[in-house]
Short mmCIF file of C-alpha atoms in Angstrom, two decimals:
data_model
loop_
_atom_site.label_atom_id
_atom_site.label_comp_id
_atom_site.label_asym_id
_atom_site.label_seq_id
_atom_site.Cartn_x
_atom_site.Cartn_y
_atom_site.Cartn_z
CA MET Q 9 179.04 74.50 204.97
CA LYS Q 10 181.02 71.34 205.67
CA LYS Q 11 178.03 69.95 207.53
CA LEU Q 12 175.83 70.37 204.48
CA TYR Q 13 178.31 68.56 202.28
CA ILE Q 14 178.31 65.65 204.70
CA ILE Q 15 174.51 65.59 204.72
CA ASN Q 16 174.60 65.63 200.95
CA ILE Q 17 177.02 62.71 200.73
CA VAL Q 18 175.12 60.69 203.32
CA ALA Q 19 171.83 61.31 201.54
CA ILE Q 20 173.27 60.21 198.21
CA ALA Q 21 174.82 57.13 199.83
CA LEU Q 22 171.49 56.25 201.45
CA VAL Q 23 169.64 56.51 198.15
CA ALA Q 24 172.28 54.36 196.45
CA ILE Q 25 172.14 51.76 199.22
CA ALA Q 26 168.35 51.74 199.04
CA VAL Q 27 168.42 51.07 195.30
CA ILE Q 28 171.08 48.36 195.56
CA SER Q 29 169.27 46.74 198.48
CA TYR Q 30 166.00 46.81 196.58
CA ARG Q 31 167.56 44.83 193.75
CA ALA Q 32 169.77 42.62 195.86
CA PHE Q 33 167.68 41.68 198.87
CA LEU Q 34 164.05 41.73 197.82
CA PRO Q 35 162.99 38.44 196.24
CA PRO Q 36 163.29 38.70 192.46
CA THR Q 37 160.42 37.91 190.15
CA THR Q 38 160.63 34.24 189.23
CA GLY Q 39 158.66 31.62 187.39
CA ALA Q 40 156.39 33.00 184.71
CA ALA Q 41 157.24 36.50 183.65
CA GLY Q 42 155.30 38.85 185.80
CA GLY Q 43 154.12 36.06 188.05
CA GLY Q 44 150.63 36.11 186.65
CA TYR Q 45 150.91 38.65 183.87
CA GLU Q 46 152.48 36.93 180.92
CA ASN Q 47 152.19 33.45 179.54
CA ARG Q 48 155.91 32.79 179.37
CA ASN Q 49 158.91 32.07 181.55
CA VAL Q 50 161.26 34.79 182.68
CA VAL Q 51 164.38 35.36 180.63
CA THR Q 52 167.56 33.77 181.93
CA ILE Q 53 171.13 34.77 181.21
CA GLU Q 54 172.64 33.03 178.24
CA GLU Q 55 175.71 30.86 178.52
CA PHE Q 56 178.87 32.96 178.55
CA ASN Q 57 181.09 32.11 175.62
CA ALA Q 58 182.97 33.95 172.90
CA LYS Q 59 180.20 33.63 170.34
CA ASN Q 60 177.50 34.99 172.65
CA TRP Q 61 179.79 37.75 173.83
CA PHE Q 62 180.76 39.03 170.41
CA ASN Q 63 177.30 38.84 168.85
CA GLY Q 64 175.93 40.76 171.80
CA SER Q 65 173.38 38.16 172.85
CA PHE Q 66 175.02 37.62 176.25
CA THR Q 67 174.84 41.27 177.30
CA ASP Q 68 171.38 41.51 175.79
CA SER Q 69 170.22 38.57 177.90
CA VAL Q 70 171.72 40.14 181.04
CA THR Q 71 169.72 43.31 180.41
CA LYS Q 72 166.54 41.40 179.69
CA CYS Q 73 167.04 39.14 182.69
CA PHE Q 74 167.56 42.16 184.94
CA THR Q 75 164.35 43.72 183.63
CA ASP Q 76 162.40 40.48 183.86
CA THR Q 77 163.44 39.61 187.40
CA LEU Q 78 163.16 43.07 188.93
CA PRO Q 79 161.56 42.65 192.37
CA ARG Q 80 157.87 43.55 192.44
CA ARG Q 81 157.91 43.91 188.69
CA ASN Q 82 154.12 43.77 188.36
CA ASP Q 83 153.59 46.49 190.93
CA LEU Q 84 155.99 48.71 189.02
CA ILE Q 85 154.13 48.01 185.78
CA ASP Q 86 150.89 48.93 187.51
CA ALA Q 87 152.44 52.11 188.85
CA VAL Q 88 153.69 53.15 185.43
CA THR Q 89 150.34 52.35 183.89
CA LYS Q 90 148.55 54.51 186.42
CA ILE Q 91 150.95 57.39 185.87
CA LYS Q 92 150.46 57.10 182.12
CA SER Q 93 146.72 57.02 182.55
CA PHE Q 94 146.87 60.54 184.00
CA TYR Q 95 147.98 61.69 180.58
CA GLY Q 96 145.13 59.83 178.90
CA GLU Q 97 147.52 57.67 176.95
CA GLU Q 98 145.86 54.53 175.67
CA ILE Q 99 147.98 51.42 175.71
CA GLU Q 100 146.97 47.85 175.17
CA TRP Q 101 147.54 46.70 178.72
CA GLY Q 102 146.48 48.29 181.95
CA ILE Q 103 144.31 51.26 181.02
CA LYS Q 104 140.62 50.82 180.81
CA PRO Q 105 139.17 52.31 177.65
CA ILE Q 106 135.62 53.59 177.78
CA ASP Q 107 134.34 51.17 175.19
CA LEU Q 108 135.43 48.15 173.21
CA THR Q 109 136.72 48.93 169.77
CA GLU Q 110 134.71 47.28 167.05
CA PRO Q 111 136.73 45.18 164.60
CA ASP Q 112 137.76 47.02 161.47
CA LYS Q 113 135.03 46.51 158.87
CA LYS Q 114 137.68 46.43 156.13
CA ASN Q 115 138.56 42.97 157.40
CA ASP Q 116 135.06 41.79 156.56
CA ILE Q 117 135.22 42.54 152.86
CA LYS Q 118 135.38 39.26 150.97
CA PRO Q 119 137.78 39.48 148.02
CA ASP Q 120 136.13 39.15 144.60
CA ASN Q 121 139.06 37.12 143.37
CA PRO Q 122 141.41 35.43 145.87
CA ASN Q 123 144.23 35.68 143.35
CA ASN Q 124 144.09 39.46 143.56
CA VAL Q 125 144.88 39.59 147.29
CA PHE Q 126 148.24 41.24 147.79
CA ASP Q 127 150.85 38.72 148.87
CA PRO Q 128 153.91 40.32 150.54
CA LEU Q 129 155.85 37.10 149.94
CA GLU Q 130 155.03 36.94 146.24
CA ASN Q 131 158.46 38.07 145.08
CA MET Q 132 160.25 35.72 147.44
CA ASN Q 133 159.07 32.63 145.55
CA MET H 27 170.54 79.37 200.53
CA MET H 28 172.99 76.50 200.48
CA PHE H 29 170.41 74.32 202.21
CA ILE H 30 167.86 75.01 199.47
CA LYS H 31 170.49 74.16 196.85
CA ASN H 32 171.16 70.85 198.53
CA VAL H 33 167.49 70.05 198.78
CA LYS H 34 167.23 70.72 195.06
CA ARG H 35 170.16 68.39 194.39
CA LEU H 36 168.59 65.69 196.48
CA PHE H 37 165.28 66.15 194.72
CA CYS H 38 167.01 65.87 191.32
CA LEU H 39 168.82 62.75 192.42
CA ALA H 40 165.66 61.11 193.68
CA LEU H 41 163.90 62.08 190.47
CA THR H 42 166.69 60.48 188.45
CA PHE H 43 166.27 57.18 190.27
CA VAL H 44 162.52 57.30 189.82
CA LEU H 45 163.02 57.89 186.11
CA ILE H 46 165.43 54.96 185.87
CA PHE H 47 162.82 52.71 187.46
CA LEU H 48 160.09 54.00 185.22
CA THR H 49 162.26 53.43 182.15
CA ALA H 50 162.94 49.88 183.26
CA CYS H 51 159.25 49.32 183.78
CA THR H 52 158.43 50.77 180.39
CA ASP H 53 160.84 48.27 178.83
CA VAL H 54 159.01 45.50 180.62
CA GLU H 55 155.71 46.87 179.44
CA ASN H 56 156.89 47.04 175.83
CA GLU H 57 157.99 43.43 175.96
CA LEU H 58 154.66 42.59 177.49
CA ASN H 59 152.83 44.25 174.60
CA ALA H 60 155.03 42.44 172.11
CA SER H 61 154.31 39.11 173.73
CA LYS H 62 150.58 39.74 173.57
CA ASP H 63 150.84 40.10 169.79
CA GLY H 64 151.74 36.49 169.33
CA LEU H 65 149.20 35.05 171.76
CA SER H 66 151.86 33.41 173.83
CA SER H 67 155.27 34.58 172.83
CA VAL H 68 158.00 32.78 174.71
CA PRO H 69 161.67 33.64 174.97
CA SER H 70 164.02 30.93 173.88
CA VAL H 71 166.34 30.72 176.82
CA SER H 72 164.12 29.85 179.74
CA ARG H 73 162.67 26.46 180.60
CA GLY H 74 160.44 24.80 183.12
CA GLU H 75 161.71 23.29 186.33
CA SER H 76 162.03 19.81 184.93
CA GLU H 77 164.51 20.78 182.29
CA THR H 78 167.70 18.94 181.62
CA THR H 79 170.17 19.69 178.87
CA SER H 80 172.55 17.54 176.94
CA LYS H 81 175.24 17.97 174.37
CA ASP H 82 173.33 16.02 171.77
CA LYS H 83 172.88 17.75 168.46
CA ASP H 84 170.70 17.56 165.39
CA LEU H 85 167.13 16.41 165.17
CA PRO H 86 166.01 13.74 165.80
CA ASP H 87 168.74 12.28 168.01
CA ASP H 88 167.91 10.13 170.96
CA SER H 89 167.50 11.82 174.28
CA SER H 90 169.91 11.69 177.13
CA GLN H 91 167.80 11.87 180.23
CA ILE H 92 164.41 10.52 181.13
CA LEU H 93 162.04 12.17 183.55
CA ASP H 94 159.23 10.25 185.14
CA SER H 95 155.83 11.61 185.90
CA SER H 96 153.12 10.35 188.12
CA ILE H 97 149.59 10.07 186.92
CA GLN H 98 146.84 11.21 189.20
CA GLY H 99 143.23 12.12 188.98
CA ASP H 100 140.03 10.38 188.08
CA ASP H 101 138.92 8.95 184.81
CA SER H 102 137.01 11.41 182.77
CA THR H 103 133.58 10.96 181.34
CA VAL H 104 132.33 13.31 178.69
CA ASP H 105 129.32 13.63 176.53
CA ASN H 106 130.45 12.48 173.11
CA ASP H 107 127.07 13.33 171.61
CA SER H 108 125.98 16.46 173.36
CA THR H 109 122.59 17.44 172.11
CA ASN H 110 121.68 20.30 174.39
CA PRO H 111 120.46 23.03 172.09
CA TYR H 112 122.53 26.17 172.29
CA ALA H 113 121.05 28.90 174.40
CA PRO H 114 122.76 32.26 174.74
CA THR H 115 123.34 33.33 178.28
CA ASP H 116 121.35 36.13 179.82
CA GLU H 117 124.18 37.01 182.16
CA PRO H 118 125.29 40.64 182.32
CA PHE H 119 127.88 42.07 180.00
CA GLU H 120 130.80 44.36 180.70
CA PHE H 121 133.78 45.75 178.83
CA ALA H 122 137.10 45.22 180.50
CA ASN H 123 140.14 46.81 179.00
CA GLY H 124 139.13 46.08 175.44
CA LEU H 125 137.80 42.62 176.26
CA MET H 126 134.26 41.40 176.75
CA ILE H 127 133.09 39.64 179.88
CA ILE H 128 129.73 37.93 179.79
CA GLY H 129 128.94 36.46 183.16
CA THR H 130 132.18 34.77 184.15
CA ARG H 131 133.55 34.26 180.61
CA CYS H 132 136.04 36.64 179.04
CA MET H 133 136.32 36.92 175.24
CA GLU H 134 138.02 38.97 172.57
CA ALA H 135 136.50 40.74 169.61
CA PHE H 136 137.61 39.03 166.40
CA GLY H 137 139.69 41.08 164.00
CA GLY H 138 140.90 38.50 161.47
CA SER H 139 140.53 39.41 157.82
CA TYR H 140 139.37 37.71 154.62
CA ASP H 141 142.61 38.80 152.97
CA ASN H 142 144.78 37.02 155.50
CA ALA H 143 142.50 33.98 155.32
CA THR H 144 143.20 33.95 151.59
CA LEU H 145 146.95 34.14 152.14
CA TYR H 146 146.78 31.43 154.79
CA SER H 147 145.05 29.01 152.44
CA LYS H 148 147.51 29.91 149.70
CA TYR H 149 150.56 29.16 151.87
CA VAL H 150 149.17 25.86 153.12
CA SER H 151 148.24 24.87 149.56
CA GLN H 152 151.82 25.63 148.48
CA HIS H 153 153.04 23.22 151.15
CA LYS H 154 150.75 20.55 149.73
CA ALA H 155 152.04 21.19 146.21
CA ASP H 156 155.66 20.89 147.37
CA LEU H 157 155.08 17.79 149.47
CA GLY H 158 153.19 15.95 146.75
CA ASP H 159 150.43 13.39 146.73
CA ALA H 160 152.22 10.98 149.07
CA VAL H 161 151.79 13.35 152.02
CA ASN H 162 148.37 14.25 153.39
CA VAL H 163 148.00 17.89 154.35
CA TYR H 164 145.30 19.08 156.75
CA SER H 165 144.26 22.52 157.92
CA MET H 166 142.55 23.00 161.26
CA VAL H 167 141.73 26.60 162.12
CA VAL H 168 140.47 26.67 165.69
CA PRO H 169 137.77 29.25 166.34
CA THR H 170 138.00 31.46 169.40
CA SER H 171 135.43 31.17 172.14
CA GLY H 172 133.73 34.37 171.00
CA SER H 173 132.60 32.67 167.81
CA ILE H 174 130.42 30.42 169.95
CA TYR H 175 129.41 32.33 173.03
CA LEU H 176 128.62 35.62 171.31
CA GLN H 177 126.10 33.90 169.06
CA ASP H 178 122.59 35.29 169.58
CA TYR H 179 123.76 37.38 172.51
CA VAL H 180 121.67 40.51 172.20
CA VAL H 181 121.80 43.59 174.39
CA ASP H 182 119.41 46.45 173.77
CA GLY H 183 118.52 45.00 170.40
CA GLU H 184 122.16 44.81 169.35
CA ASN H 185 123.56 41.45 168.28
CA TYR H 186 127.03 41.16 169.78
CA TYR H 187 128.26 38.50 167.36
CA GLU H 188 127.48 40.79 164.46
CA LYS H 189 129.12 43.73 166.17
CA TYR H 190 132.21 42.11 167.70
CA GLY H 191 132.35 38.63 166.19
CA GLY H 192 134.13 39.82 163.04
CA GLN H 193 132.30 37.26 160.87
CA GLN H 194 134.59 34.58 162.22
CA VAL H 195 132.32 31.69 161.32
CA GLU H 196 131.81 33.01 157.80
CA LYS H 197 135.56 33.39 157.38
CA LEU H 198 136.13 29.81 158.50
CA GLU H 199 133.68 28.68 155.83
CA TYR H 200 135.52 30.86 153.32
CA ILE H 201 138.75 29.00 154.12
CA ASP H 202 136.92 25.72 153.53
CA GLU H 203 135.82 26.99 150.12
CA LEU H 204 139.36 27.97 149.16
CA PHE H 205 140.81 24.60 150.12
CA ALA H 206 138.01 22.78 148.30
CA ASP H 207 139.13 24.40 145.06
CA GLY H 208 141.45 21.61 143.95
CA THR H 209 144.25 22.32 146.40
CA GLY H 210 144.41 18.79 147.79
CA VAL H 211 144.39 20.16 151.34
CA VAL H 212 141.80 18.66 153.66
CA SER H 213 140.11 21.45 155.60
CA LEU H 214 138.98 20.42 159.05
CA ASN H 215 136.29 22.85 160.11
CA VAL H 216 135.79 22.05 163.76
CA TYR H 217 133.41 24.91 164.49
CA GLU H 218 130.20 22.90 164.29
CA THR H 219 131.64 20.14 166.46
CA LEU H 220 132.78 22.57 169.13
CA PHE H 221 129.50 24.44 168.92
CA LYS H 222 127.67 21.18 169.55
CA HIS H 223 129.58 20.85 172.84
CA TRP H 224 129.10 24.49 173.83
CA ASP H 225 127.90 23.57 177.33
CA GLU H 226 131.07 21.65 178.21
CA ASP H 227 134.47 22.98 179.24
CA ILE H 228 135.86 23.26 175.73
CA TYR H 229 137.32 26.74 176.28
CA PHE H 230 138.79 28.38 179.32
CA ARG H 231 136.79 31.32 180.60
CA THR H 232 139.79 33.21 181.98
CA ASP H 233 142.22 32.45 179.16
CA TRP H 234 142.02 32.76 175.37
CA HIS H 235 142.97 29.12 174.74
CA TRP H 236 140.77 26.09 174.34
CA THR H 237 140.92 23.19 176.76
CA GLN H 238 142.14 19.71 175.92
CA LEU H 239 138.54 18.56 175.91
CA GLY H 240 137.91 20.94 173.02
CA ALA H 241 141.06 19.59 171.38
CA TYR H 242 139.78 16.05 171.86
CA TYR H 243 136.56 16.84 170.00
CA ALA H 244 138.58 18.49 167.25
CA ALA H 245 140.79 15.41 167.03
CA GLN H 246 137.66 13.34 166.52
CA VAL H 247 136.93 15.42 163.42
CA PHE H 248 140.46 14.71 162.19
CA SER H 249 139.99 11.01 162.92
CA GLU H 250 136.81 10.90 160.86
CA LYS H 251 138.33 12.77 157.92
CA SER H 252 141.62 10.89 157.92
CA GLY H 253 140.17 7.44 158.56
CA LEU H 254 142.62 6.88 161.41
CA ASN H 255 141.23 5.22 164.52
CA MET H 256 141.15 7.29 167.67
CA ALA H 257 140.42 6.10 171.18
CA ASP H 258 137.27 7.47 172.83
CA LEU H 259 137.60 9.36 176.08
CA ASP H 260 135.51 6.80 177.94
CA SER H 261 137.45 3.82 176.57
CA GLY H 262 139.92 3.72 179.44
CA TYR H 263 142.73 4.88 177.17
CA TYR H 264 142.90 8.26 178.89
CA THR H 265 143.31 9.34 182.48
CA LYS H 266 142.33 12.82 183.49
CA ASP H 267 145.02 14.74 185.32
CA GLY H 268 146.05 18.34 185.77
CA LYS H 269 146.58 20.95 188.43
CA TYR H 270 144.81 19.35 191.34
CA ASN H 271 145.26 19.35 195.10
CA GLU H 272 145.97 16.13 196.96
CA ASP H 273 142.30 15.84 197.92
CA GLY H 274 141.36 15.90 194.23
CA THR H 275 139.97 19.41 194.17
CA ALA H 276 141.10 21.65 191.34
CA LYS H 277 143.65 24.36 191.92
CA ALA H 278 142.46 27.74 190.73
CA PHE H 279 143.67 28.51 187.21
CA ILE H 280 143.34 32.19 186.40
CA GLY H 281 144.43 32.62 182.81
CA ALA H 282 145.99 35.46 180.92
CA PHE H 283 142.68 37.25 180.40
CA TYR H 284 142.79 38.26 184.04
CA ALA H 285 145.78 40.53 183.55
CA SER H 286 144.76 41.77 180.13
CA SER H 287 141.27 42.62 181.39
CA GLY H 288 142.82 44.92 183.95
CA LYS H 289 142.40 42.32 186.70
CA ALA H 290 138.66 41.86 186.40
CA GLN H 291 137.51 40.65 189.79
CA VAL H 292 134.84 38.39 188.33
CA LEU H 293 137.55 36.28 186.64
CA LYS H 294 139.56 36.01 189.83
CA ASP H 295 136.47 34.95 191.73
CA ASN H 296 135.56 32.31 189.14
CA PRO H 297 138.78 30.52 188.21
CA ASP H 298 139.13 27.75 185.65
CA GLU H 299 140.25 24.16 186.12
CA LEU H 300 143.38 23.19 184.20
CA PHE H 301 143.23 19.56 183.18
CA TRP H 302 144.86 17.28 180.66
CA TYR H 303 144.71 13.67 179.59
CA GLU H 304 147.40 11.09 180.21
CA PHE H 305 147.54 7.88 178.20
CA ASN H 306 147.56 4.32 179.45
CA HIS H 307 150.73 3.11 177.72
CA ASP H 308 154.42 3.87 177.62
CA TYR H 309 155.68 6.67 175.41
CA THR H 310 158.31 9.39 175.47
CA VAL H 311 158.48 13.00 174.36
CA ASP H 312 161.78 14.50 173.16
CA TYR H 313 162.23 18.25 173.34
CA TYR H 314 164.65 19.98 170.98
CA ASP H 315 165.84 23.55 171.02
CA ARG H 316 163.92 25.23 168.24
CA GLU H 317 166.97 27.16 167.05
CA THR H 318 169.89 24.82 167.54
CA GLY H 319 168.18 21.43 167.33
CA LYS H 320 169.96 20.32 170.50
CA THR H 321 168.13 17.77 172.60
CA LEU H 322 166.99 19.48 175.78
CA LYS H 323 165.19 16.74 177.66
CA THR H 324 162.84 13.81 177.39
CA THR H 325 159.72 13.19 179.41
CA ARG H 326 158.38 9.69 179.89
CA ASN H 327 154.67 8.97 179.86
CA THR H 328 153.62 12.59 179.93
CA CYS H 329 153.27 15.44 177.46
CA TYR H 330 152.90 17.93 180.28
CA PRO H 331 156.15 19.03 181.95
CA HIS H 332 155.83 20.60 185.36
CA ILE H 333 155.06 24.31 185.46
CA ASN H 334 155.53 26.02 188.80
CA ASP H 335 152.26 26.27 190.70
CA ALA H 336 153.05 29.86 191.55
CA ALA H 337 152.96 30.85 187.88
CA VAL H 338 149.19 30.51 187.75
CA SER H 339 148.53 32.37 184.51
CA SER H 340 151.14 30.27 182.74
CA TRP H 341 149.76 26.84 183.46
CA TYR H 342 148.68 26.46 179.85
CA MET H 343 152.41 26.14 179.19
CA SER H 344 152.09 22.67 180.72
CA PHE H 345 151.00 21.40 177.32
CA LEU H 346 154.20 20.24 175.59
CA ASP H 347 156.17 22.86 177.49
CA ALA H 348 154.58 25.72 175.52
CA ASP H 349 156.14 27.01 172.32
CA ASN H 350 159.75 26.83 173.40
CA ASN H 351 160.74 23.69 171.62
CA ILE H 352 160.32 21.34 168.73
CA CYS H 353 158.77 18.23 170.23
CA LYS H 354 158.82 14.64 169.07
CA ILE H 355 156.25 12.31 170.61
CA ASN H 356 157.29 8.68 170.31
CA THR H 357 153.81 7.33 170.84
CA GLY H 358 154.43 3.61 170.88
CA THR H 359 151.66 3.16 168.32
CA ASP H 360 153.03 0.81 165.71
CA ASN H 361 151.60 1.92 162.37
CA GLY H 362 154.52 3.67 160.66
CA ARG H 363 152.67 6.97 160.34
CA VAL H 364 154.52 10.19 161.07
CA ALA H 365 152.69 13.49 161.67
CA VAL H 366 154.21 16.95 161.61
CA VAL H 367 152.01 19.51 163.33
CA PHE H 368 152.76 23.12 162.45
CA LYS H 369 150.98 24.99 165.19
CA ASP H 370 150.66 28.00 167.43
CA SER H 371 149.87 27.61 171.12
CA PHE H 372 146.44 26.11 170.34
CA GLY H 373 148.22 23.10 168.87
CA ASN H 374 150.01 22.33 172.14
CA CYS H 375 147.04 20.65 173.76
CA PHE H 376 145.87 19.17 170.45
CA ALA H 377 149.01 17.26 169.44
CA PRO H 378 148.87 14.70 172.31
CA MET H 379 145.40 13.74 171.07
CA LEU H 380 147.08 12.23 167.98
CA MET H 381 148.76 9.67 170.24
CA SER H 382 146.67 6.70 169.13
CA MET H 383 146.77 7.62 165.43
CA PHE H 384 150.48 8.04 164.72
CA GLU H 385 153.72 6.32 165.54
CA THR H 386 155.56 9.64 165.74
CA VAL H 387 154.23 13.16 166.15
CA TYR H 388 156.39 16.25 165.68
CA THR H 389 155.20 19.67 166.82
CA VAL H 390 156.75 22.79 165.36
CA ASP H 391 155.70 26.35 166.12
CA PHE H 392 155.58 28.07 162.75
CA ARG H 393 156.11 31.47 164.35
CA TYR H 394 159.63 30.61 165.44
CA PHE H 395 160.75 27.86 163.09
CA THR H 396 164.04 28.71 161.41
CA GLU H 397 164.33 25.82 158.94
CA ASN H 398 162.67 25.06 155.62
CA SER H 399 159.34 23.47 156.53
CA VAL H 400 159.05 21.25 153.45
CA GLU H 401 162.58 19.89 153.85
CA PHE H 402 161.88 19.25 157.52
CA CYS H 403 158.77 17.22 156.69
CA GLN H 404 160.69 15.21 154.13
CA SER H 405 163.65 14.63 156.44
CA VAL H 406 161.48 13.10 159.17
CA GLY H 407 159.45 11.05 156.71
CA ALA H 408 156.14 12.77 157.35
CA THR H 409 153.08 10.93 156.08
CA ASP H 410 150.69 13.61 157.33
CA VAL H 411 151.17 17.33 157.87
CA LEU H 412 148.69 19.26 159.98
CA PHE H 413 148.36 23.00 160.41
CA VAL H 414 146.64 23.55 163.75
CA LEU H 415 146.29 27.15 164.78
CA SER H 416 143.87 29.68 166.18
CA SER H 417 141.71 31.73 163.87
CA PHE H 418 143.61 34.80 165.01
CA SER H 419 146.82 33.30 163.64
CA ALA H 420 145.29 32.05 160.39
CA MET H 421 143.49 35.30 159.65
CA GLY H 422 146.02 37.66 161.18
CA ASN H 423 149.59 38.57 160.36
CA ASN H 424 150.89 35.32 161.85
CA CYS H 425 149.84 33.56 158.64
CA LEU H 426 152.83 35.14 156.89
CA ASN H 427 155.11 32.93 158.98
CA ILE H 428 153.60 29.88 157.30
CA GLY H 429 154.54 31.27 153.91
CA LYS H 430 158.00 32.30 155.08
CA MET H 431 159.04 28.96 156.51
CA ARG H 432 158.48 27.29 153.13
CA LEU H 433 160.87 29.75 151.51
CA ARG H 434 163.81 29.41 153.89
#
């Protein structure tokens, strides 16, 4: 019985070490987010000061930075995309739809009177 | 029995870690989807390698640090009067993850609407009304590559412009009509000009943006309409530069279409060339934080801060450092004219082309601007205000941002 407990603890410790090592020792994603996926730079951690701390932007940036710089981030995205594809879920990136969606024909209806087009900012004037 | 229990525990533990990773990845994926919505959404806290920061505040203070750039590459020669009649390609067609690939060129279907085009013209016209007669207001809606290269492309009797083109050209003409109705806004329809140069590198094939050559031709249209003199590409005023190897060969630029097409091999095998034009005189570009107005850095004699070579898909960010900042180009042209360019990412490679026409050029991304746009134009003494944006922005939901920034 005692032997099994030890095996259990060792196994848990090994998994924990593997996860920590993965994050700590593998080279993080740098440069453009996704290193070839997104047309933007990776998020960096905001300056630590009272304002950033209390409005939550500092902790938010830590979370986003962690997510953005996760080692082999693109491979993980690919893996998730493939798993999702088994369920037939259609998302914008990563899963190949059978056919291209035609643009919505409602967009091609020319308004009779431009003044009648609904303006969501109308009441803000 | 106990052994089986422990195996179960281990399995649960492993499953938990896998789920944590998957959740993290899903977060990344969601952000990725969100960034796609705005063509090139950029977080505000990350900069290129050449960045420096200072404690300076408030636009438009002087900068604190100057960065030099070296100019390389050969002079460019282009065909200013291309007359080759357009001929649709007969290359094969394939769908790739909701995109179209014809031969080696990737394109999007166009989904902009007449309604949003109406709102866009209304918001720009309101800017003109607020700014008054003393300020010239121009609208330049840049068509996407599909508006050109889908023309007359027929497969099995089906015209692909009619099916997937979303009447983009007709909608651009509709915007012209709206502006012509006494608004005072000068509409710069650059479609015909770009179409005339269809056989040149005016659009990337692996990215949704246009090239700076396309922007140059568009700037010629502005020059003609505004009456401001612009230097020709073959005048010696420009020097072609970009992402090149030491031996002068182009480094492979594989744009954002590669990832969004599900890594289409044909795009990887046929990369683009990322080039830009430097200018043969001294000038500086100040970069301000778009939210705080703090001066971030200044580049000397280049509008193209260094972007890491490893970030291949992001090289378009070389143009004015992408959408991160408000930029002020101190051109050295001594004519007292000040331009404010409200733009999306398409405006980043266009704005430098105004170098010979204005003394000062400001670029502001209307999607992220937090100030009142009219007050900003007045505070910097704008003589000309340009709206330079892709047709997706003008005829999509992004147009609302143009209306909002006037009301702040």
